Short mmCIF file of C-alpha atoms in Angstrom, two decimals:
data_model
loop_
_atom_site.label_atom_id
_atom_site.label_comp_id
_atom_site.label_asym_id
_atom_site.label_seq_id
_atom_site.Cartn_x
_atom_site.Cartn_y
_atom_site.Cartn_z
CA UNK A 1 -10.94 10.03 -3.35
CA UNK A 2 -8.25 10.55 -6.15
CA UNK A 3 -5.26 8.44 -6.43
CA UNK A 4 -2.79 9.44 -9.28
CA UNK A 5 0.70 8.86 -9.80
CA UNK A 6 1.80 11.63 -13.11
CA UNK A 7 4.80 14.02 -13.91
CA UNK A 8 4.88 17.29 -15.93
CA UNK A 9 7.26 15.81 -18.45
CA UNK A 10 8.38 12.31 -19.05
CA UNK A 11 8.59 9.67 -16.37
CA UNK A 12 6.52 7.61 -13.99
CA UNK A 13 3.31 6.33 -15.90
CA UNK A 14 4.32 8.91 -18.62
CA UNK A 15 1.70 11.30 -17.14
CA UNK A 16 -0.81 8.57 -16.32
CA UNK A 17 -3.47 8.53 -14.08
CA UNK A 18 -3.83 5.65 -12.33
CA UNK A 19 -6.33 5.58 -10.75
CA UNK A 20 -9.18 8.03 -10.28
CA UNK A 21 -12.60 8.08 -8.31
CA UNK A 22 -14.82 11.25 -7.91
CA UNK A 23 -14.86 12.29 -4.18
CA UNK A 24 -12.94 15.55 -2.23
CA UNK A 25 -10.00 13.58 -0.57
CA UNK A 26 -6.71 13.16 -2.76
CA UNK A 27 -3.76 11.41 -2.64
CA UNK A 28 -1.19 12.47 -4.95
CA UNK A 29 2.25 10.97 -5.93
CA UNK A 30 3.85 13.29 -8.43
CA UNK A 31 7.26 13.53 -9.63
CA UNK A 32 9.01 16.62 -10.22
CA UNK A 33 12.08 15.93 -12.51
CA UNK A 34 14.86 18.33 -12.35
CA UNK A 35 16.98 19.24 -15.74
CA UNK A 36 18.75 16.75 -16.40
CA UNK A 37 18.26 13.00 -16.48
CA UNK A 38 14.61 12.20 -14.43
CA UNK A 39 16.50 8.98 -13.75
CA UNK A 40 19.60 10.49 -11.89
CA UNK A 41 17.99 13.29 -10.49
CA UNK A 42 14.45 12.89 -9.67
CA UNK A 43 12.19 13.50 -7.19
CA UNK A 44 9.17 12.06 -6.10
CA UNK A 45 7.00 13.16 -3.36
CA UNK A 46 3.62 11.35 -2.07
CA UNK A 47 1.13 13.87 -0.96
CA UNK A 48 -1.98 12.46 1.22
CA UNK A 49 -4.35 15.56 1.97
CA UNK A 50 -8.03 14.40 4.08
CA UNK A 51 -10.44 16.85 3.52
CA UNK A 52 -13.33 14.74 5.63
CA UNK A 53 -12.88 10.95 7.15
CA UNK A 54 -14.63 8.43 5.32
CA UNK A 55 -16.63 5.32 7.63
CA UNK A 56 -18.23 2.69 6.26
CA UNK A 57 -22.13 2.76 7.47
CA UNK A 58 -23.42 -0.49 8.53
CA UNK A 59 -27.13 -0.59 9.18
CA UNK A 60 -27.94 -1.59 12.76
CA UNK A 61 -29.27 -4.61 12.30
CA UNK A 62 -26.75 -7.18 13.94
CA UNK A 63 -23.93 -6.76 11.09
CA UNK A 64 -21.01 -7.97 12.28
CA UNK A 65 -18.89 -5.56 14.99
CA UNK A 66 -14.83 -5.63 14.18
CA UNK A 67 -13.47 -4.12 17.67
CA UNK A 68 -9.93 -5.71 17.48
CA UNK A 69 -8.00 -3.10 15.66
CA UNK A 70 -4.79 -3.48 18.00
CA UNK A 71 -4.50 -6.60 15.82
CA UNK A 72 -5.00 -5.16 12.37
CA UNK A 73 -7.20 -2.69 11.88
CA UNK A 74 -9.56 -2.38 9.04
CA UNK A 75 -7.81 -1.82 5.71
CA UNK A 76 -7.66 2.24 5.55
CA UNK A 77 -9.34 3.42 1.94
CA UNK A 78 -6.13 5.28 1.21
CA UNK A 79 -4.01 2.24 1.42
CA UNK A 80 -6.36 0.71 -0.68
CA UNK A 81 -6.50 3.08 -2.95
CA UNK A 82 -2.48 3.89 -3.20
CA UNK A 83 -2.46 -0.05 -3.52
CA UNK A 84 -4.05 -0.87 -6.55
CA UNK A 85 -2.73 2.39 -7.93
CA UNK A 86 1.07 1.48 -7.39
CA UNK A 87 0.47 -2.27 -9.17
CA UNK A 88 1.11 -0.72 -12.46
CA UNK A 89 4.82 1.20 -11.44
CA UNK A 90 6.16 -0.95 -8.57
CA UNK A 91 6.31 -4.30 -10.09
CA UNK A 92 9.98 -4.29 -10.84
CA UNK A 93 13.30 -4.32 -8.80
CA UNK A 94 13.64 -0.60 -7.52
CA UNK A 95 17.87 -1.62 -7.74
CA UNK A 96 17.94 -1.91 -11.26
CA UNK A 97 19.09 0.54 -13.99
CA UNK A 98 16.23 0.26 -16.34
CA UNK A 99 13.25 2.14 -16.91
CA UNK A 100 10.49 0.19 -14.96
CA UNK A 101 12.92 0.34 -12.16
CA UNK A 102 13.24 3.43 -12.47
CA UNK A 103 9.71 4.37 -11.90
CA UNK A 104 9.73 1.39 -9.13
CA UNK A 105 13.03 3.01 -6.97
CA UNK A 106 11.01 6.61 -7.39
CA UNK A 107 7.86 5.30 -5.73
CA UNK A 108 9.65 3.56 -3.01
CA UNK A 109 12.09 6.60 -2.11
CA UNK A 110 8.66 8.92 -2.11
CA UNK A 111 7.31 5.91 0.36
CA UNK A 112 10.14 6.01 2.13
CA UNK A 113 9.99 9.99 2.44
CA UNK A 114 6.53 10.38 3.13
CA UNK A 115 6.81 7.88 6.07
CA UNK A 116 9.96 9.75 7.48
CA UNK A 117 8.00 12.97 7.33
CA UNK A 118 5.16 11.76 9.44
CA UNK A 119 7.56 10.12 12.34
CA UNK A 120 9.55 12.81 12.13
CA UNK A 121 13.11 11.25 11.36
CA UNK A 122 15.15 11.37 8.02
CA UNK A 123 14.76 9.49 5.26
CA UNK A 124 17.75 7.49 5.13
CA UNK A 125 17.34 6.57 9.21
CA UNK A 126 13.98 4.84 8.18
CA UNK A 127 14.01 0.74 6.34
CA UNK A 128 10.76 -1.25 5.71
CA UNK A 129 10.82 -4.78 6.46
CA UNK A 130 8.42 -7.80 6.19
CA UNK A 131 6.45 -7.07 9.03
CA UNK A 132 6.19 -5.59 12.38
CA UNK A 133 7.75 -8.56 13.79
CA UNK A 134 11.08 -8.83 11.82
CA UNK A 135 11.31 -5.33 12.31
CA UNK A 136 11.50 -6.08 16.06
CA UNK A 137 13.48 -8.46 15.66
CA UNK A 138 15.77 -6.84 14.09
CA UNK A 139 15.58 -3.62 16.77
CA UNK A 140 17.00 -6.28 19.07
CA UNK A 141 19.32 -8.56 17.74
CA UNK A 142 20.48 -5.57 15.52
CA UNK A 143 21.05 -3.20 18.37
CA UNK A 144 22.54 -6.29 20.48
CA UNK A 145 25.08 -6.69 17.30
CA UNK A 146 25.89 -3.19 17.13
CA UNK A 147 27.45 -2.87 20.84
CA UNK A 148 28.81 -6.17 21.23
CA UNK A 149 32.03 -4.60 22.45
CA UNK A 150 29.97 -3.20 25.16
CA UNK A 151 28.63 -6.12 26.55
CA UNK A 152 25.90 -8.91 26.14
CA UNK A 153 22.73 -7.65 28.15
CA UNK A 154 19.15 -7.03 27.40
CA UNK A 155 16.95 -4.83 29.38
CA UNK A 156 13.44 -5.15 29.06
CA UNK A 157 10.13 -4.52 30.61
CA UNK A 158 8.52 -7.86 31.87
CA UNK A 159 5.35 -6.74 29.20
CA UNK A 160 6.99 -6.32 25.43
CA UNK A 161 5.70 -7.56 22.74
CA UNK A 162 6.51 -11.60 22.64
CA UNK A 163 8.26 -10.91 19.30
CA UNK A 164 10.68 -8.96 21.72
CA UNK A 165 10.69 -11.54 23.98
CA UNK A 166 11.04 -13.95 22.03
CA UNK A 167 14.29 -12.00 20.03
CA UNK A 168 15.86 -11.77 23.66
CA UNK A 169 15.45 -15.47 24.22
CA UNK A 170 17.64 -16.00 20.81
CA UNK A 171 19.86 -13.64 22.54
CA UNK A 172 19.86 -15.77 26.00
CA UNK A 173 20.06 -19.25 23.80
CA UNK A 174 23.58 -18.03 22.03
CA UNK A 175 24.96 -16.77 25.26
CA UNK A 176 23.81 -13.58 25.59
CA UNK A 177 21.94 -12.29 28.53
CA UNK A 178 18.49 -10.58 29.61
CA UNK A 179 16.91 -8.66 32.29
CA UNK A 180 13.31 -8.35 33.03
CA UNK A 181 12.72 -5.46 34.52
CA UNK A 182 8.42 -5.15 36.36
CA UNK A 183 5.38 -3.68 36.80
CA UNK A 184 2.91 -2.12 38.85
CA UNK A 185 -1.08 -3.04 38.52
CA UNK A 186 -1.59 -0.53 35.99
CA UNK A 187 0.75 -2.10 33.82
CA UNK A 188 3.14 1.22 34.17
CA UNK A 189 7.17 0.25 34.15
CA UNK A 190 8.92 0.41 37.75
CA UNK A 191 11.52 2.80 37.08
CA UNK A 192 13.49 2.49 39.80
CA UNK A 193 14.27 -0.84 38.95
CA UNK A 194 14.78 0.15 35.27
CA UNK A 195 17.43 2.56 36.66
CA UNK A 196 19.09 -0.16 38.78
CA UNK A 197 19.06 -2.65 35.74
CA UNK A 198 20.38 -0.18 33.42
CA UNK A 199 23.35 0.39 35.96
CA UNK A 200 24.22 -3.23 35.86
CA UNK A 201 27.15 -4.19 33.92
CA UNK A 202 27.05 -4.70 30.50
CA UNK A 203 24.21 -3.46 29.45
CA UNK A 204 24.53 -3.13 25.20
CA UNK A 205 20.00 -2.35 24.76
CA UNK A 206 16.87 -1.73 26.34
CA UNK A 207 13.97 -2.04 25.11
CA UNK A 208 10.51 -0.50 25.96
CA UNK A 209 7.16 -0.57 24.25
CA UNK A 210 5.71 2.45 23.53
CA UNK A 211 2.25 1.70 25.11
CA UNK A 212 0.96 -2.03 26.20
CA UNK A 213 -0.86 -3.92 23.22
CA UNK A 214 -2.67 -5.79 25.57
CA UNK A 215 -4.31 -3.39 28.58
CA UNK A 216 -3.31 0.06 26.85
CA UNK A 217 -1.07 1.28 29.56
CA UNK A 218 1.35 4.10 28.01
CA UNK A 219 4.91 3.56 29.06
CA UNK A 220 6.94 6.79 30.58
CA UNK A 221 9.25 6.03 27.49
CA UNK A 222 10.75 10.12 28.01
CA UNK A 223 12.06 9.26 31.60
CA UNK A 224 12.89 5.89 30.58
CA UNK A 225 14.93 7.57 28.15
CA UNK A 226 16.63 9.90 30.77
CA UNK A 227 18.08 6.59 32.49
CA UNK A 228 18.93 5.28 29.47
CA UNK A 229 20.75 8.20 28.28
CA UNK A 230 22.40 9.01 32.08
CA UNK A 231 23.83 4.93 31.79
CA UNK A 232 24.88 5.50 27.95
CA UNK A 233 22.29 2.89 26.61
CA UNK A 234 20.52 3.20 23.54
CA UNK A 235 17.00 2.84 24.00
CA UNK A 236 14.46 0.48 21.47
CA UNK A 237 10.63 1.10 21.36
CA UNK A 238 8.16 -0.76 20.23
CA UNK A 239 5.70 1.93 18.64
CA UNK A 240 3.27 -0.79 16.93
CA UNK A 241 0.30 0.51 19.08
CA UNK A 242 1.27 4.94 18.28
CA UNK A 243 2.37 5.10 15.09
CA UNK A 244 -0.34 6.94 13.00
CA UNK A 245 -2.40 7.09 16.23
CA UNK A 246 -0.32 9.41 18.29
CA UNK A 247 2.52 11.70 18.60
CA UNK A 248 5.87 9.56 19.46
CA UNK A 249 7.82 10.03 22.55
CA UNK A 250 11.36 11.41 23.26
CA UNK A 251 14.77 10.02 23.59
CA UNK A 252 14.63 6.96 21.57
CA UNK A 253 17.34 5.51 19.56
CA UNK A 254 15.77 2.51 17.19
CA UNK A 255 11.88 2.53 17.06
CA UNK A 256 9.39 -0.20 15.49
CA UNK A 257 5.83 0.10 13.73
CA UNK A 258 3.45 -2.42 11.83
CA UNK A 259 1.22 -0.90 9.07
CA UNK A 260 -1.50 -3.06 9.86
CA UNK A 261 -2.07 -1.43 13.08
CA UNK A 262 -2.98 2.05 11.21
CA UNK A 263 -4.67 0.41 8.04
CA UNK A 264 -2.17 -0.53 6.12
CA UNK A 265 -2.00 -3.30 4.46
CA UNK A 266 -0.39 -6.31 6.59
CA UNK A 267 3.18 -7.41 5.61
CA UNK A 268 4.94 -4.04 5.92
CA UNK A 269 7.11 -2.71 9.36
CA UNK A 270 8.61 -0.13 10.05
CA UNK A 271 12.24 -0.06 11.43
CA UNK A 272 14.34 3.76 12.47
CA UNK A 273 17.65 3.28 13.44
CA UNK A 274 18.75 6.99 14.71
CA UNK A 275 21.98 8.25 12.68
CA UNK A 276 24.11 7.93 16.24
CA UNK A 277 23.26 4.41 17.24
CA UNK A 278 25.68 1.50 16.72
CA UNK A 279 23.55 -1.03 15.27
CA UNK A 280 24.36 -4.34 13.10
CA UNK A 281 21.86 -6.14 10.70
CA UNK A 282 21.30 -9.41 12.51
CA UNK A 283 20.71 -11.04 9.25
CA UNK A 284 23.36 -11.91 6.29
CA UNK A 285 25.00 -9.34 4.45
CA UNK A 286 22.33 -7.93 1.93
CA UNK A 287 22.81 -4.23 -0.16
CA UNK A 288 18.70 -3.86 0.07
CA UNK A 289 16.96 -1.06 2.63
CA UNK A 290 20.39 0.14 3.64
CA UNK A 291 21.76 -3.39 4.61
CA UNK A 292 18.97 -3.51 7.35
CA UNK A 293 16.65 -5.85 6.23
CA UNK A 294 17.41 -8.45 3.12
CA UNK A 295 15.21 -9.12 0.07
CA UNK A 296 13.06 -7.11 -2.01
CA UNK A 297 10.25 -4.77 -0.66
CA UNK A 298 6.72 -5.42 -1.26
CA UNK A 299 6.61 -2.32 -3.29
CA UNK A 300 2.57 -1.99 -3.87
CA UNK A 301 1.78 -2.94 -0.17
CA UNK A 302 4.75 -0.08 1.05
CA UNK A 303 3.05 2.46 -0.72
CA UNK A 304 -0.12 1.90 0.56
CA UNK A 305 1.10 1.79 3.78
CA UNK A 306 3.16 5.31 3.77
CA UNK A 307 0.13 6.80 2.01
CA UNK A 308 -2.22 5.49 4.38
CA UNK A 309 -0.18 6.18 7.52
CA UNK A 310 -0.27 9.87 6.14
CA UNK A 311 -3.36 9.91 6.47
CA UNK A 312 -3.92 8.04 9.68
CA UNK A 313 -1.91 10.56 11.55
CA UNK A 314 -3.83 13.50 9.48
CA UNK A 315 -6.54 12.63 11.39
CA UNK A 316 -5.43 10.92 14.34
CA UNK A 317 -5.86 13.91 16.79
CA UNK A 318 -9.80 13.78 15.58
CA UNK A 319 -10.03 10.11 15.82
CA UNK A 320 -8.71 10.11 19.48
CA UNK A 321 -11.20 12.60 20.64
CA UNK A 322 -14.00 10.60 19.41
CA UNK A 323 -13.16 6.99 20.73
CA UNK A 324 -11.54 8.22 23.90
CA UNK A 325 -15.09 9.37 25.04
CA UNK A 326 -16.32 5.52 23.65
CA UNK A 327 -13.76 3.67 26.04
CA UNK A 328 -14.57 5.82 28.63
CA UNK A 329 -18.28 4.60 28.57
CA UNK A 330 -16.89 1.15 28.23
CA UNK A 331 -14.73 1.29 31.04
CA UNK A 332 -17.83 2.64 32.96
CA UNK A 333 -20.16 0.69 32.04
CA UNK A 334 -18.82 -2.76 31.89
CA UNK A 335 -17.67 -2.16 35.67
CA UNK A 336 -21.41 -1.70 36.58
CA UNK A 337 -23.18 -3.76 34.60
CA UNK A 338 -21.37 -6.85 34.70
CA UNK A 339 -20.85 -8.53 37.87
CA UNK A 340 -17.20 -9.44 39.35
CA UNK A 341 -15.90 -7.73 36.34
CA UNK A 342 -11.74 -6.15 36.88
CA UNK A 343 -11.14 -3.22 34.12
CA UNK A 344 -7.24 -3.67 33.82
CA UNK A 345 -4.61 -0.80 33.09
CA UNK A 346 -4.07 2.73 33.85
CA UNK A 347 -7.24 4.27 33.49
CA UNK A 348 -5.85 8.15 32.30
CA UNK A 349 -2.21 7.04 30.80
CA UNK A 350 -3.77 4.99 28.19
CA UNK A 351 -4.64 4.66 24.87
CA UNK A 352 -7.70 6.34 23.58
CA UNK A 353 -8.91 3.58 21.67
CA UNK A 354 -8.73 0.55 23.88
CA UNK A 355 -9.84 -1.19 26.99
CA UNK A 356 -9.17 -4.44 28.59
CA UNK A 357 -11.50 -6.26 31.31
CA UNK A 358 -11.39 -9.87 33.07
CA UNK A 359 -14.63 -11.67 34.17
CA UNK A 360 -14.26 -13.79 37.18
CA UNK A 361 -15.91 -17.52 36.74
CA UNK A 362 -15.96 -17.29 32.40
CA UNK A 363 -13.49 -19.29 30.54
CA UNK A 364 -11.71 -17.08 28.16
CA UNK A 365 -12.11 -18.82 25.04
CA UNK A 366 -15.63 -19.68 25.72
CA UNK A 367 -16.30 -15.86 26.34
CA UNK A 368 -14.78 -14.76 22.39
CA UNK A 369 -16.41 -17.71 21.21
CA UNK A 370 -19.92 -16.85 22.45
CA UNK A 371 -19.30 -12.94 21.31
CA UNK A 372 -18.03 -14.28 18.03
CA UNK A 373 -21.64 -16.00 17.51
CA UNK A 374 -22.92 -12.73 18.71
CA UNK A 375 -21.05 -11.06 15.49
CA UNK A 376 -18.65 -9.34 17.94
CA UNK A 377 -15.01 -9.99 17.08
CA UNK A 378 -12.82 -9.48 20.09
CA UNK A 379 -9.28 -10.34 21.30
CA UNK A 380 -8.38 -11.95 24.44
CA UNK A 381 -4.74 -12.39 26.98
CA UNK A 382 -6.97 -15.10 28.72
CA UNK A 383 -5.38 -18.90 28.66
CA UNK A 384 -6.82 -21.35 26.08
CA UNK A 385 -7.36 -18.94 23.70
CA UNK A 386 -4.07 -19.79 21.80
CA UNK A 387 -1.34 -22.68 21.68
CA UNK A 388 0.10 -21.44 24.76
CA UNK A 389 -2.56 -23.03 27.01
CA UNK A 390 -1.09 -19.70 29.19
CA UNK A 391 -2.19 -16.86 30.55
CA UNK A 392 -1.02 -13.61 29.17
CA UNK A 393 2.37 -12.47 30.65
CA UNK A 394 1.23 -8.83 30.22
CA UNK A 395 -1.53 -9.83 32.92
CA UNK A 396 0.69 -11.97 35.07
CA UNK A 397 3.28 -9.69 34.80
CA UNK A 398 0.93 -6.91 36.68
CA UNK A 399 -0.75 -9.60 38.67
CA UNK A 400 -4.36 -8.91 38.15
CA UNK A 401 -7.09 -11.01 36.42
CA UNK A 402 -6.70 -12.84 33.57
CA UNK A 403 -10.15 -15.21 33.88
CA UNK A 404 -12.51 -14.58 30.79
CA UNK A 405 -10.11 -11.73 29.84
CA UNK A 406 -11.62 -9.52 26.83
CA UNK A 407 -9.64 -7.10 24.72
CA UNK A 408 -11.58 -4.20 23.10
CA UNK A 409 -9.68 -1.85 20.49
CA UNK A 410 -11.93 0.32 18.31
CA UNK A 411 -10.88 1.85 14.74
CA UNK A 412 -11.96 4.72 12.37
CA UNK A 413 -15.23 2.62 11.37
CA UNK A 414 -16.62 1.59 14.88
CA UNK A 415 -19.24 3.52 15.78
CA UNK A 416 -21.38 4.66 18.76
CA UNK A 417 -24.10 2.06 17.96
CA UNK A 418 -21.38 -0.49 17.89
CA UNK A 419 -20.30 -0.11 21.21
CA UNK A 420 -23.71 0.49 22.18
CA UNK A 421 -24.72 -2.83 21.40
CA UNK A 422 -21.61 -4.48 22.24
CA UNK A 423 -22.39 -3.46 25.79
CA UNK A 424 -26.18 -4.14 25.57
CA UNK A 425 -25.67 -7.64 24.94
CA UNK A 426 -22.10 -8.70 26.95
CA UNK A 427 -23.60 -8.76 30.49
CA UNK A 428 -26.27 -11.29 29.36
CA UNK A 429 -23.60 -13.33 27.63
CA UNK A 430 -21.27 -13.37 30.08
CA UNK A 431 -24.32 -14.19 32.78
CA UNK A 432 -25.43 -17.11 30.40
CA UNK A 433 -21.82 -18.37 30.29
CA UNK A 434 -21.49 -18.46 34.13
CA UNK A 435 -24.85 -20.32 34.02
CA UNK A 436 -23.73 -23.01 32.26
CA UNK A 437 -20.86 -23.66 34.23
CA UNK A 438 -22.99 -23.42 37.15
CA UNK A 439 -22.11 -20.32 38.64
CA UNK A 440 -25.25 -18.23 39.51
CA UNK A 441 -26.90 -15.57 42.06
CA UNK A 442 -23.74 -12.63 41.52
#
């Protein structure tokens, strides 16, 4: 893999490159000046092209098994790469007149561009932000701000994201209001009550994540839309889980992403307000990212993530059709190997890379703990396995099992003996576990 940042006359790293490591993928971020002042009239484009998908190979031996990439998946090698590259020119304050800023503003417009290319959407629609989270906070508040005029109410599905539930309960605590709108089993919106809630009175957002982080379930965001357009109401989606993984729906108006979901590096979102939308920075007045989110951008860590989301969705189609086939066999197989076992969301609308199942009779937390000592590193919606004490309102919200719940999202460097042994040894620990607490004879 080749990372270089270089120009064809004078500017960024004065022809440098940066970095450079034998190997047929490149990434390239070049500058072409036009005549005139590099400065003033610039360009700068960031290039990713994949020529074959690198995975790290882990002997079988009991290594640990990462399989909870809908939390942060494994840093991609491009964002590394584009990372430590971009230390060097992106340093200084990309608002500044001199030279080093300069070369800083250059790499974070051809961040900015590459990152609009890949979603599809224009450059100056697209801001980065902190992280996923402010990002979605900001799609809320901001989009609240924006149609004030309107009216005060929130419509959302009872299974976002708690960043954007906890956004609409700011909203609620300064006098605002917010509508929950359900679920069926699957995990799959009720539309017919998202059409009645949308024709409530003043509605001002709604907001809809793209597919559930939690059982996989992919919303009908494109009819979702239709309502929302039919009532007049911009729609917000929260894209954390298909961004760099699969193609984005229709009929959105402000959209989310986290780079750490695609291998990027964590502490980068991704926030698109569409050109037609009223929307109002939440936050205090600041001149940075288009007045959408304040402060100064991590500059290194937003370069590795446009560059590695480039590549992400280069090979996402690929990627798809070789874990789909993986959850499949999970899906199967944990069903009829492991006793009193409930496989939760839609099992075709889903995502292809993970899978969600409760265990009746296993305490949650003692489940991950006992596949952590096993080296298998999984995520869980079950209670006592964080400071809520709660079960997860994504599984109350559809009303199935949330007992021993286990959350199972693979990445670009599990392989087939990974899940082969992850399901070779989980119906003997979950059999031991029920054992101990006295359950036996399933």
């Amino acid at each position: 893999m080749v990372v270089s940042i270089s120009t064809d006359g004078k500017g960024v790293t004065d022809g440098r490159r940066l970095l450079d490591h034998d190997g047929p993928d490149r990434l390239g971020v070049t500058v072409r000046p036009h005549p005139g002042d590099l400065a003033a009239t610039g360009t700068i484009a960031l290039a990713f092209v994949s020529k074959r998908s690198e995975r790290a190979i882990r002997p079988g031996d009991g290594s640990p098994v990462y399989l909870d990439a809908a939390t942060a998946a494994p840093l991609h090698p491009v964002a590394r790469q584009a990372l430590l590259a971009a230390l060097d020119d992106g340093w200084a304050d990309p608002a500044k007149l001199y030279g080093q800023a300069r070369r800083a503003r250059q790499l974070l417009d051809a961040a900015r561009e590459a990152a609009a290319q890949t979603l599809g959407v224009r450059a100056d629609e697209l801001s980065f932000t902190p992280s996923g989270t402010a990002a979605a906070h900001a799609a809320v508040l901001g989009g609240l701000a924006g149609r004030r005029r309107v009216g005060a109410r929130l419509v959302h599905s009872a299974i976002e994201h708690s960043a954007v539930l906890h956004a609409a309960e700011r909203h609620v605590a300064a006098g605002g209001d917010a509508v929950s709108v359900p679920v069926d089993r699957l995990g799959r919106l009720d539309l017919d009550a998202w059409a009645a809630a949308l024709a409530g009175p003043g509605v001002a957002l709604a907001a809809l994540i793209g597919a559930s982080h939690e059982v996989g379930t992919v919303q009908p965001v494109p009819a979702a839309a239709e309502f929302c357009a039919e009532a007049g109401v911009p729609l917000y989606v929260d894209a954390a889980q298909l961004v760099g993984r699969a193609p984005l729906p229709a009929g959105w108006s402000v959209l989310t992403g986290s780079a750490h979901k695609w291998g990027g590096p964590p502490g980068v979102g991704l926030l698109v307000v569409r050109k037609s939308t009223r929307w109002e920075s939440p936050y205090p007045a600041d001149e940075r990212e288009s007045g959408r989110t304040p402060g100064v951008v991590n500059l290194p860590a937003v370069v590795a993530a446009a560059a590695s989301l480039r590549a992400a969705a280069a090979d996402a189609a690929a990627e798809t059709a070789r874990l789909a086939p993986l959850v499949d066999r999970i899906r199967a197989r944990v069903a009829t190997e492991v006793p009193d076992v409930e496989v939760v969301g839609d099992p075709v609308d889903r995502l292809p890379h993970l899978v969600t199942f409760s265990c009746l009779y296993v305490d949650g937390e003692a489940l991950l703990h006992a596949l952590d000592r096993r080296g298998f590193a999984v995520s869980s919606g079950s209670s006592c396995t964080s400071s809520t004490l709660r079960p997860s309102h994504v599984l109350e919200a559809m009303g199935v099992l949330s007992h021993g719940n286990v959350r199972v999202s693979l990445h670009r460097e599990t392989t087939e003996a990974d899940v082969e042994r992850f399901l070779a040894e989980l119906p003997g620990i979950v059999a031991d576990l029920r054992a101990e607490a006295g359950v036996v004879e399933l």
